[in-house]
Amino acid sequence: MSDVSASAPTSKSAMTGWPKGLARRLMPGLLTLAAMVVILLICGTIQPRIWSQGGMTLILSPIVALAIAAMAQMVMMSIGDIDLSIGFFVGMVTTLAATVLRDSPALGVMSLGGCVLAYTALGALVELRAVPSLIATLGASFIWLGVGLFVLPVPGGLGPDWLVSYTMWRAPLAIPTPLVTMVVAAALTWFVMQRTQLGVRFRTLGSNPVALVRAGGSLLRVRMLAYGTVGVLGVAAGLTLTAEIGGGDVNAVPGYTLTTIAAVILGGGMFTGGRAVAWGTLCGAITLGLLTVLLTLLKLSSNLQPAVQAFIVIAVLAGRLVVDRKARQ
């Protein structure tokens, strides 16, 4: 009898097949992946042309910049901070790309490098002065907005030729070009966050900063590097958005701030830091982007679309909570 009782936990583990820790990490992302597939299938049923390379390119192109910006937010949240300025930062980059980068490439590259350095300095401010990231990034959002309006007061300009050329490129094997861009960005972010010492330090800063200090790490240096990484990804998102809209507009994507946070949470991230799920964040961003496509195909009033999107996101998050509870049991 005792032998049977002793073997019961092992049998239960064998039936589930996954360790509890692994299940808790993977299930939120898998749930979001399932939601993404369902939404895509519904869109394809309503409009079969979506399944062509051109159709997939059309619906995925507006999501590329969102996916990369969500990766930036994921890095920020992995250290336990939240970025409330990513939307205006991406918009500011579009103004620089559509004007300075096109007219004077060398000066444009320097200006984009300065944007990354500005983000890095913001990380130093948060660490040295103990300023909450919400306050620091909220204040920075007004700086990005002001710079963007100074560079390009009204939407306009023109993206560099090499950016425009990329939008015209067609990947082999009928693979949508936007999907290639998003997968490459997610793979690079995953490699940095999961397979490098730098990524380990980012996650340790978010989950256990005391352990990071005991291991000889510098809180200031790690936070500055994390913010610098966010700046690099933000610049990449701004360049892809410039290619998508064909010009610059600092107010192009103010909604990115909250949408990227939702994408990270849907993908398995946490507000408390210490976790970075790149593929889950990618699925979360694509899911949120496809929601807009679905609601448009359903001919839902644009006035109701935000409310319906919020309801669906809440439903998915509720499903994640249920899955998390079952994974802990």
C-alpha positions in Angstrom: 0.0 0.0 0.0 2.8 2.4 0.9 4.5 1.6 -2.5 1.4 2.7 -4.3 1.1 5.9 -2.3 4.7 6.7 -2.9 4.4 6.2 -6.6 1.2 8.4 -6.9 3.0 11.8 -7.4 5.3 10.3 -9.9 2.4 8.9 -11.9 0.6 12.2 -11.8 3.8 13.9 -13.1 4.1 11.4 -15.8 0.5 12.0 -16.9 1.0 15.8 -17.1 4.3 15.3 -18.8 5.6 18.8 -17.8 7.3 20.0 -14.6 5.2 22.5 -12.8 7.7 25.3 -13.3 7.9 24.7 -17.1 4.1 24.5 -17.3 3.8 27.9 -15.5 6.2 29.5 -17.9 4.9 28.0 -21.2 1.1 27.8 -20.7 0.4 31.6 -20.8 2.2 31.9 -24.1 0.6 28.7 -25.5 -2.8 30.1 -24.5 -2.0 33.3 -26.4 -0.8 31.3 -29.4 -4.1 29.4 -29.4 -6.0 32.7 -29.4 -3.9 34.0 -32.2 -4.5 30.9 -34.4 -8.3 31.1 -33.7 -8.4 34.8 -34.7 -6.4 34.1 -37.8 -8.7 31.2 -38.8 -11.7 33.4 -38.3 -10.2 36.2 -40.4 -9.3 33.6 -43.1 -12.8 32.2 -43.1 -14.3 35.7 -43.6 -11.8 36.7 -46.2 -10.0 33.7 -47.9 -7.6 36.0 -49.7 -5.8 36.5 -46.4 -4.1 33.1 -46.9 -2.1 34.3 -49.9 1.4 35.8 -49.5 0.1 39.2 -50.4 -2.9 38.9 -48.0 -0.7 37.8 -45.1 1.8 40.6 -45.9 -1.1 43.1 -45.9 -2.4 42.2 -42.4 1.0 41.6 -40.8 2.8 44.7 -42.0 1.2 47.1 -39.5 2.1 44.6 -36.7 5.9 44.6 -37.2 6.6 47.8 -35.4 4.3 46.8 -32.6 6.0 43.4 -32.2 9.5 45.0 -31.9 8.2 47.7 -29.5 6.7 44.9 -27.4 10.1 43.3 -27.3 11.5 46.5 -26.0 8.8 46.6 -23.3 9.5 43.0 -22.4 13.2 43.9 -21.7 12.0 46.8 -19.6 9.6 44.6 -17.6 12.2 41.9 -17.2 14.1 44.3 -14.9 10.9 45.2 -13.0 10.3 48.5 -14.7 7.6 49.7 -17.0 8.1 52.1 -20.0 5.3 54.6 -20.5 7.2 56.5 -23.3 7.8 53.8 -25.9 4.9 55.0 -28.1 6.2 58.6 -28.4 9.8 57.3 -28.7 8.9 55.2 -31.7 7.0 58.1 -33.2 10.0 60.4 -32.6 12.3 57.9 -34.4 10.0 58.0 -37.5 10.4 61.8 -37.7 14.2 61.5 -37.5 14.2 58.7 -40.1 12.0 60.5 -42.5 14.0 63.7 -42.4 17.5 63.7 -41.0 18.3 60.1 -41.8 17.2 60.5 -45.4 18.8 63.9 -46.1 22.0 63.3 -44.2 22.6 59.6 -43.4 25.7 60.2 -41.2 23.9 62.8 -39.1 20.8 60.6 -39.0 22.8 57.6 -37.6 24.3 59.9 -35.0 20.9 61.2 -34.0 19.5 57.7 -33.6 22.6 56.8 -31.6 21.8 59.8 -29.4 18.3 58.5 -28.9 19.8 55.2 -27.5 22.2 57.1 -25.3 19.2 59.2 -24.0 17.5 56.0 -23.0 20.6 54.8 -21.3 20.9 58.1 -19.4 17.3 57.6 -18.3 18.2 54.3 -16.8 21.0 56.0 -14.8 18.5 58.6 -13.5 16.1 55.9 -12.4 18.9 54.0 -10.5 20.9 56.9 -9.1 18.0 59.1 -8.0 15.6 56.2 -7.1 13.0 57.7 -9.5 10.2 55.3 -10.2 10.3 54.1 -13.8 6.7 55.1 -14.3 7.5 58.7 -13.4 10.8 58.8 -15.3 9.4 57.3 -18.5 6.2 59.4 -18.4 8.4 62.5 -18.2 10.6 61.2 -21.0 7.5 60.7 -23.2 7.0 64.5 -23.3 10.6 65.0 -24.3 10.3 62.5 -27.2 7.0 64.2 -28.2 8.6 67.6 -28.1 11.7 66.6 -30.1 9.5 64.8 -32.7 7.3 67.9 -33.1 10.4 70.1 -33.4 11.9 67.9 -36.2 8.6 67.4 -38.0 5.7 69.6 -36.8 3.2 67.9 -39.1 3.2 64.4 -40.5 5.3 64.1 -43.6 8.8 63.5 -44.8 9.9 60.4 -46.7 11.5 57.2 -45.5 15.0 56.4 -46.8 15.2 54.5 -50.1 16.7 51.4 -48.4 13.7 51.2 -46.0 11.2 51.6 -48.9 13.1 48.9 -50.8 12.8 46.5 -47.9 9.0 46.8 -47.9 9.0 45.8 -51.6 11.1 42.7 -50.9 9.4 39.3 -51.1 10.8 36.4 -49.1 11.2 33.0 -50.8 8.8 30.1 -50.3 5.8 32.5 -50.2 6.7 33.5 -46.6 5.3 37.0 -45.7 8.2 39.5 -45.3 6.7 41.0 -42.1 6.7 37.6 -40.5 10.4 37.2 -41.3 11.2 40.5 -39.7 9.2 39.7 -36.6 10.6 36.2 -36.1 14.2 37.5 -36.6 13.6 40.3 -34.1 12.1 37.9 -31.6 14.9 35.3 -32.1 17.6 37.9 -31.5 15.8 39.2 -28.4 15.4 35.7 -27.1 19.1 34.9 -27.6 20.2 38.0 -25.7 17.7 37.5 -22.9 18.1 33.7 -22.5 21.5 32.7 -23.8 23.8 35.6 -22.7 25.1 36.7 -19.4 23.7 40.1 -20.0 20.1 38.7 -20.3 20.7 36.7 -17.1 21.7 39.9 -15.3 18.6 41.7 -16.6 16.3 39.1 -15.3 18.2 38.9 -12.0 17.9 42.6 -11.5 14.1 42.2 -11.9 13.8 39.2 -9.6 16.6 39.4 -7.1 18.8 42.5 -7.2 20.5 41.5 -3.9 21.7 38.4 -5.6 23.0 40.4 -8.5 25.1 42.6 -6.1 26.4 39.6 -4.2 27.5 38.1 -7.6 29.6 41.2 -8.2 27.2 42.9 -10.6 26.5 46.7 -10.7 22.9 47.7 -10.4 23.7 51.0 -12.2 25.5 49.3 -15.1 22.9 46.6 -15.6 20.0 49.0 -15.5 21.7 51.4 -18.0 22.4 48.5 -20.3 18.8 47.4 -20.1 17.5 50.8 -20.9 20.0 51.1 -23.7 18.7 47.8 -25.1 15.2 49.1 -24.9 16.4 52.2 -26.9 18.0 50.0 -29.6 14.7 48.0 -30.0 12.7 51.2 -30.0 14.8 52.6 -32.8 14.3 49.4 -34.8 10.6 49.7 -34.2 10.6 53.3 -35.4 12.5 52.4 -38.6 10.0 49.6 -39.4 7.1 52.0 -38.7 8.7 54.6 -41.0 8.8 51.9 -43.7 5.2 51.0 -43.1 3.7 54.5 -43.1 6.2 55.9 -45.7 7.1 59.0 -43.6 7.3 60.4 -40.1 4.7 61.2 -37.5 5.4 61.5 -33.8 1.8 60.9 -33.0 1.6 57.8 -35.2 1.3 55.2 -32.4 0.6 56.7 -29.0 -1.4 53.6 -28.1 1.8 51.4 -28.3 2.5 52.2 -24.6 -0.4 50.2 -23.2 -0.6 47.7 -26.1 3.0 46.6 -25.6 2.4 46.1 -21.9 -0.6 43.9 -22.7 1.4 42.0 -25.3 4.1 41.2 -22.7 1.6 40.1 -20.1 -0.4 38.0 -22.6 2.9 36.3 -23.6 3.8 35.3 -20.1 5.6 38.3 -18.7 5.2 39.7 -15.2 5.0 43.2 -13.8 7.3 42.1 -11.0 10.2 41.4 -13.4 12.5 38.4 -13.7 10.8 36.8 -16.7 11.3 37.4 -20.5 9.3 35.3 -22.9 10.2 36.6 -26.4 8.1 34.1 -28.4 5.1 34.6 -26.1 5.5 38.4 -26.4 5.6 38.0 -30.2 2.4 36.0 -30.1 0.8 38.6 -27.8 1.6 41.4 -30.2 0.4 39.5 -33.3 -2.8 38.6 -31.4 -3.5 42.2 -30.5 -2.8 43.3 -34.1 -5.0 40.7 -35.6 -7.9 41.8 -33.3 -8.0 45.0 -35.2 -8.1 43.1 -38.5 -10.9 40.8 -37.2 -13.1 43.6 -36.0 -12.6 45.5 -39.3 -13.6 42.4 -41.2 -16.7 42.0 -39.0 -17.5 45.6 -40.0 -17.8 46.7 -36.3 -18.0 50.4 -35.7 -14.7 52.0 -35.0 -16.2 53.5 -31.9 -16.8 50.1 -30.4 -13.6 48.4 -31.5 -11.5 49.6 -28.5 -14.1 48.3 -26.0 -14.3 44.9 -27.8 -10.5 44.6 -27.9 -10.3 45.3 -24.2 -13.0 42.7 -23.5 -11.1 40.1 -25.5 -7.8 40.9 -23.8 -9.4 40.7 -20.4 -10.9 37.3 -21.4 -7.5 36.0 -22.5 -5.9 37.3 -19.3 -8.6 35.6 -17.2 -7.8 32.4 -19.0 -4.2 32.8 -18.1 -5.0 33.2 -14.5 -7.0 29.9 -14.6 -4.1 28.2 -16.3 -1.6 29.6 -13.7 -3.7 28.2 -10.9 -3.9 24.8 -12.4 -0.1 24.8 -13.0 0.5 25.5 -9.4 -1.6 22.5 -8.2 
